[in-house]
Amino acid sequence: MALIVLVPKNSWEIDYKALPKQIESQFRQSEQLLADNNINSPNEQPKLLKDERIWLPNDYIRTANYFREEYELHALIDDVKVRSNIAYSL
């Protein structure tokens, strides 16, 4: 698995690197709005209609199993519980 590190050179790269912080800020505002209205998130969540939800690309959120296989943790670590904990935390 290759890691690509972008050093901003063009305006699109600067904009691209700024987007995750904007998304993070929006999530924080969303959580704060719930807290301000005495909604205990994530235990209580207002229901959203399908067209009100966010869309994530397929395979954007990787499972622990993905990391177990991608990094071949079985070849590196004998303890199944440790392998699972590492894969889950990744």
mmCIF file with all atom_site columns, C-alpha atoms in Angstrom:
data_model
loop_
_atom_site.group_PDB
_atom_site.id
_atom_site.type_symbol
_atom_site.label_atom_id
_atom_site.label_alt_id
_atom_site.label_comp_id
_atom_site.label_asym_id
_atom_site.label_entity_id
_atom_site.label_seq_id
_atom_site.pdbx_PDB_ins_code
_atom_site.Cartn_x
_atom_site.Cartn_y
_atom_site.Cartn_z
_atom_site.occupancy
_atom_site.B_iso_or_equiv
_atom_site.pdbx_formal_charge
_atom_site.auth_seq_id
_atom_site.auth_comp_id
_atom_site.auth_asym_id
_atom_site.auth_atom_id
_atom_site.pdbx_PDB_model_num
ATOM 1  C CA . MET A 1 1  ? 0.000   0.000   0.000  1.00 0.00 ? 1  MET A CA 1
ATOM 2  C CA . ALA A 1 2  ? 1.632   3.220   -1.149 1.00 0.00 ? 2  ALA A CA 1
ATOM 3  C CA . LEU A 1 3  ? 1.229   6.468   0.721  1.00 0.00 ? 3  LEU A CA 1
ATOM 4  C CA . ILE A 1 4  ? 1.023   9.561   -1.435 1.00 0.00 ? 4  ILE A CA 1
ATOM 5  C CA . VAL A 1 5  ? 2.094   12.768  0.292  1.00 0.00 ? 5  VAL A CA 1
ATOM 6  C CA . LEU A 1 6  ? 0.960   15.908  -1.478 1.00 0.00 ? 6  LEU A CA 1
ATOM 7  C CA . VAL A 1 7  ? 3.062   19.004  -1.092 1.00 0.00 ? 7  VAL A CA 1
ATOM 8  C CA . PRO A 1 8  ? 0.765   21.800  -2.259 1.00 0.00 ? 8  PRO A CA 1
ATOM 9  C CA . LYS A 1 9  ? 2.047   23.377  -5.439 1.00 0.00 ? 9  LYS A CA 1
ATOM 10 C CA . ASN A 1 10 ? -1.144  24.189  -7.279 1.00 0.00 ? 10 ASN A CA 1
ATOM 11 C CA . SER A 1 11 ? -4.327  25.823  -6.082 1.00 0.00 ? 11 SER A CA 1
ATOM 12 C CA . TRP A 1 12 ? -6.287  22.568  -6.490 1.00 0.00 ? 12 TRP A CA 1
ATOM 13 C CA . GLU A 1 13 ? -3.857  20.832  -4.103 1.00 0.00 ? 13 GLU A CA 1
ATOM 14 C CA . ILE A 1 14 ? -4.291  23.556  -1.504 1.00 0.00 ? 14 ILE A CA 1
ATOM 15 C CA . ASP A 1 15 ? -8.082  23.341  -1.884 1.00 0.00 ? 15 ASP A CA 1
ATOM 16 C CA . TYR A 1 16 ? -7.943  19.534  -1.697 1.00 0.00 ? 16 TYR A CA 1
ATOM 17 C CA . LYS A 1 17 ? -5.910  19.586  1.511  1.00 0.00 ? 17 LYS A CA 1
ATOM 18 C CA . ALA A 1 18 ? -8.326  22.102  3.086  1.00 0.00 ? 18 ALA A CA 1
ATOM 19 C CA . LEU A 1 19 ? -11.449 20.000  2.471  1.00 0.00 ? 19 LEU A CA 1
ATOM 20 C CA . PRO A 1 20 ? -10.962 17.440  5.286  1.00 0.00 ? 20 PRO A CA 1
ATOM 21 C CA . LYS A 1 21 ? -10.696 20.265  7.840  1.00 0.00 ? 21 LYS A CA 1
ATOM 22 C CA . GLN A 1 22 ? -13.888 21.806  6.479  1.00 0.00 ? 22 GLN A CA 1
ATOM 23 C CA . ILE A 1 23 ? -15.632 18.444  6.752  1.00 0.00 ? 23 ILE A CA 1
ATOM 24 C CA . GLU A 1 24 ? -14.334 18.005  10.299 1.00 0.00 ? 24 GLU A CA 1
ATOM 25 C CA . SER A 1 25 ? -15.637 21.448  11.216 1.00 0.00 ? 25 SER A CA 1
ATOM 26 C CA . GLN A 1 26 ? -19.077 20.636  9.791  1.00 0.00 ? 26 GLN A CA 1
ATOM 27 C CA . PHE A 1 27 ? -19.235 17.403  11.792 1.00 0.00 ? 27 PHE A CA 1
ATOM 28 C CA . ARG A 1 28 ? -18.296 19.270  14.964 1.00 0.00 ? 28 ARG A CA 1
ATOM 29 C CA . GLN A 1 29 ? -20.995 21.869  14.293 1.00 0.00 ? 29 GLN A CA 1
ATOM 30 C CA . SER A 1 30 ? -23.521 19.093  13.721 1.00 0.00 ? 30 SER A CA 1
ATOM 31 C CA . GLU A 1 31 ? -22.610 17.412  17.011 1.00 0.00 ? 31 GLU A CA 1
ATOM 32 C CA . GLN A 1 32 ? -22.716 20.752  18.838 1.00 0.00 ? 32 GLN A CA 1
ATOM 33 C CA . LEU A 1 33 ? -26.160 21.525  17.421 1.00 0.00 ? 33 LEU A CA 1
ATOM 34 C CA . LEU A 1 34 ? -27.418 18.212  18.809 1.00 0.00 ? 34 LEU A CA 1
ATOM 35 C CA . ALA A 1 35 ? -25.786 18.832  22.199 1.00 0.00 ? 35 ALA A CA 1
ATOM 36 C CA . ASP A 1 36 ? -27.234 22.356  22.362 1.00 0.00 ? 36 ASP A CA 1
ATOM 37 C CA . ASN A 1 37 ? -30.669 20.809  21.899 1.00 0.00 ? 37 ASN A CA 1
ATOM 38 C CA . ASN A 1 38 ? -30.139 18.178  24.611 1.00 0.00 ? 38 ASN A CA 1
ATOM 39 C CA . ILE A 1 39 ? -29.775 15.298  22.176 1.00 0.00 ? 39 ILE A CA 1
ATOM 40 C CA . ASN A 1 40 ? -27.318 12.723  23.460 1.00 0.00 ? 40 ASN A CA 1
ATOM 41 C CA . SER A 1 41 ? -25.385 11.818  20.340 1.00 0.00 ? 41 SER A CA 1
ATOM 42 C CA . PRO A 1 42 ? -24.588 9.117   19.257 1.00 0.00 ? 42 PRO A CA 1
ATOM 43 C CA . ASN A 1 43 ? -27.112 7.323   21.485 1.00 0.00 ? 43 ASN A CA 1
ATOM 44 C CA . GLU A 1 44 ? -29.913 9.507   20.167 1.00 0.00 ? 44 GLU A CA 1
ATOM 45 C CA . GLN A 1 45 ? -29.882 10.583  16.552 1.00 0.00 ? 45 GLN A CA 1
ATOM 46 C CA . PRO A 1 46 ? -32.525 12.401  14.583 1.00 0.00 ? 46 PRO A CA 1
ATOM 47 C CA . LYS A 1 47 ? -33.546 10.195  11.673 1.00 0.00 ? 47 LYS A CA 1
ATOM 48 C CA . LEU A 1 48 ? -32.462 11.401  8.268  1.00 0.00 ? 48 LEU A CA 1
ATOM 49 C CA . LEU A 1 49 ? -34.179 10.557  5.030  1.00 0.00 ? 49 LEU A CA 1
ATOM 50 C CA . LYS A 1 50 ? -32.066 8.740   2.468  1.00 0.00 ? 50 LYS A CA 1
ATOM 51 C CA . ASP A 1 51 ? -31.516 11.892  0.397  1.00 0.00 ? 51 ASP A CA 1
ATOM 52 C CA . GLU A 1 52 ? -30.433 13.817  3.539  1.00 0.00 ? 52 GLU A CA 1
ATOM 53 C CA . ARG A 1 53 ? -27.574 11.457  4.385  1.00 0.00 ? 53 ARG A CA 1
ATOM 54 C CA . ILE A 1 54 ? -23.987 11.810  3.270  1.00 0.00 ? 54 ILE A CA 1
ATOM 55 C CA . TRP A 1 55 ? -22.623 9.479   0.622  1.00 0.00 ? 55 TRP A CA 1
ATOM 56 C CA . LEU A 1 56 ? -19.232 7.821   0.942  1.00 0.00 ? 56 LEU A CA 1
ATOM 57 C CA . PRO A 1 57 ? -17.595 6.071   -2.010 1.00 0.00 ? 57 PRO A CA 1
ATOM 58 C CA . ASN A 1 58 ? -17.517 2.285   -1.972 1.00 0.00 ? 58 ASN A CA 1
ATOM 59 C CA . ASP A 1 59 ? -14.614 0.929   0.103  1.00 0.00 ? 59 ASP A CA 1
ATOM 60 C CA . TYR A 1 60 ? -13.931 4.397   1.536  1.00 0.00 ? 60 TYR A CA 1
ATOM 61 C CA . ILE A 1 61 ? -14.279 3.047   5.052  1.00 0.00 ? 61 ILE A CA 1
ATOM 62 C CA . ARG A 1 62 ? -12.014 0.042   5.325  1.00 0.00 ? 62 ARG A CA 1
ATOM 63 C CA . THR A 1 63 ? -12.808 -2.850  7.630  1.00 0.00 ? 63 THR A CA 1
ATOM 64 C CA . ALA A 1 64 ? -10.474 -4.483  10.127 1.00 0.00 ? 64 ALA A CA 1
ATOM 65 C CA . ASN A 1 65 ? -10.419 -7.499  7.806  1.00 0.00 ? 65 ASN A CA 1
ATOM 66 C CA . TYR A 1 66 ? -9.072  -5.297  5.011  1.00 0.00 ? 66 TYR A CA 1
ATOM 67 C CA . PHE A 1 67 ? -6.112  -4.275  7.199  1.00 0.00 ? 67 PHE A CA 1
ATOM 68 C CA . ARG A 1 68 ? -5.515  -7.863  8.360  1.00 0.00 ? 68 ARG A CA 1
ATOM 69 C CA . GLU A 1 69 ? -5.175  -8.944  4.744  1.00 0.00 ? 69 GLU A CA 1
ATOM 70 C CA . GLU A 1 70 ? -3.473  -5.826  3.337  1.00 0.00 ? 70 GLU A CA 1
ATOM 71 C CA . TYR A 1 71 ? -0.660  -5.909  5.887  1.00 0.00 ? 71 TYR A CA 1
ATOM 72 C CA . GLU A 1 72 ? -0.591  -9.726  6.157  1.00 0.00 ? 72 GLU A CA 1
ATOM 73 C CA . LEU A 1 73 ? -0.778  -9.475  9.922  1.00 0.00 ? 73 LEU A CA 1
ATOM 74 C CA . HIS A 1 74 ? -1.015  -13.263 10.206 1.00 0.00 ? 74 HIS A CA 1
ATOM 75 C CA . ALA A 1 75 ? 2.594   -13.479 8.991  1.00 0.00 ? 75 ALA A CA 1
ATOM 76 C CA . LEU A 1 76 ? 3.805   -10.846 11.445 1.00 0.00 ? 76 LEU A CA 1
ATOM 77 C CA . ILE A 1 77 ? 1.867   -11.577 14.643 1.00 0.00 ? 77 ILE A CA 1
ATOM 78 C CA . ASP A 1 78 ? 0.971   -14.967 16.101 1.00 0.00 ? 78 ASP A CA 1
ATOM 79 C CA . ASP A 1 79 ? -1.569  -13.766 18.657 1.00 0.00 ? 79 ASP A CA 1
ATOM 80 C CA . VAL A 1 80 ? -5.018  -13.586 17.026 1.00 0.00 ? 80 VAL A CA 1
ATOM 81 C CA . LYS A 1 81 ? -6.319  -11.117 19.602 1.00 0.00 ? 81 LYS A CA 1
ATOM 82 C CA . VAL A 1 82 ? -3.380  -8.754  19.059 1.00 0.00 ? 82 VAL A CA 1
ATOM 83 C CA . ARG A 1 83 ? -3.819  -9.013  15.272 1.00 0.00 ? 83 ARG A CA 1
ATOM 84 C CA . SER A 1 84 ? -7.483  -8.147  15.603 1.00 0.00 ? 84 SER A CA 1
ATOM 85 C CA . ASN A 1 85 ? -6.782  -5.213  17.891 1.00 0.00 ? 85 ASN A CA 1
ATOM 86 C CA . ILE A 1 86 ? -4.164  -3.809  15.513 1.00 0.00 ? 86 ILE A CA 1
ATOM 87 C CA . ALA A 1 87 ? -6.373  -4.265  12.450 1.00 0.00 ? 87 ALA A CA 1
ATOM 88 C CA . TYR A 1 88 ? -9.323  -2.680  14.240 1.00 0.00 ? 88 TYR A CA 1
ATOM 89 C CA . SER A 1 89 ? -7.284  0.329   15.381 1.00 0.00 ? 89 SER A CA 1
ATOM 90 C CA . LEU A 1 90 ? -5.959  0.964   11.872 1.00 0.00 ? 90 LEU A CA 1
#
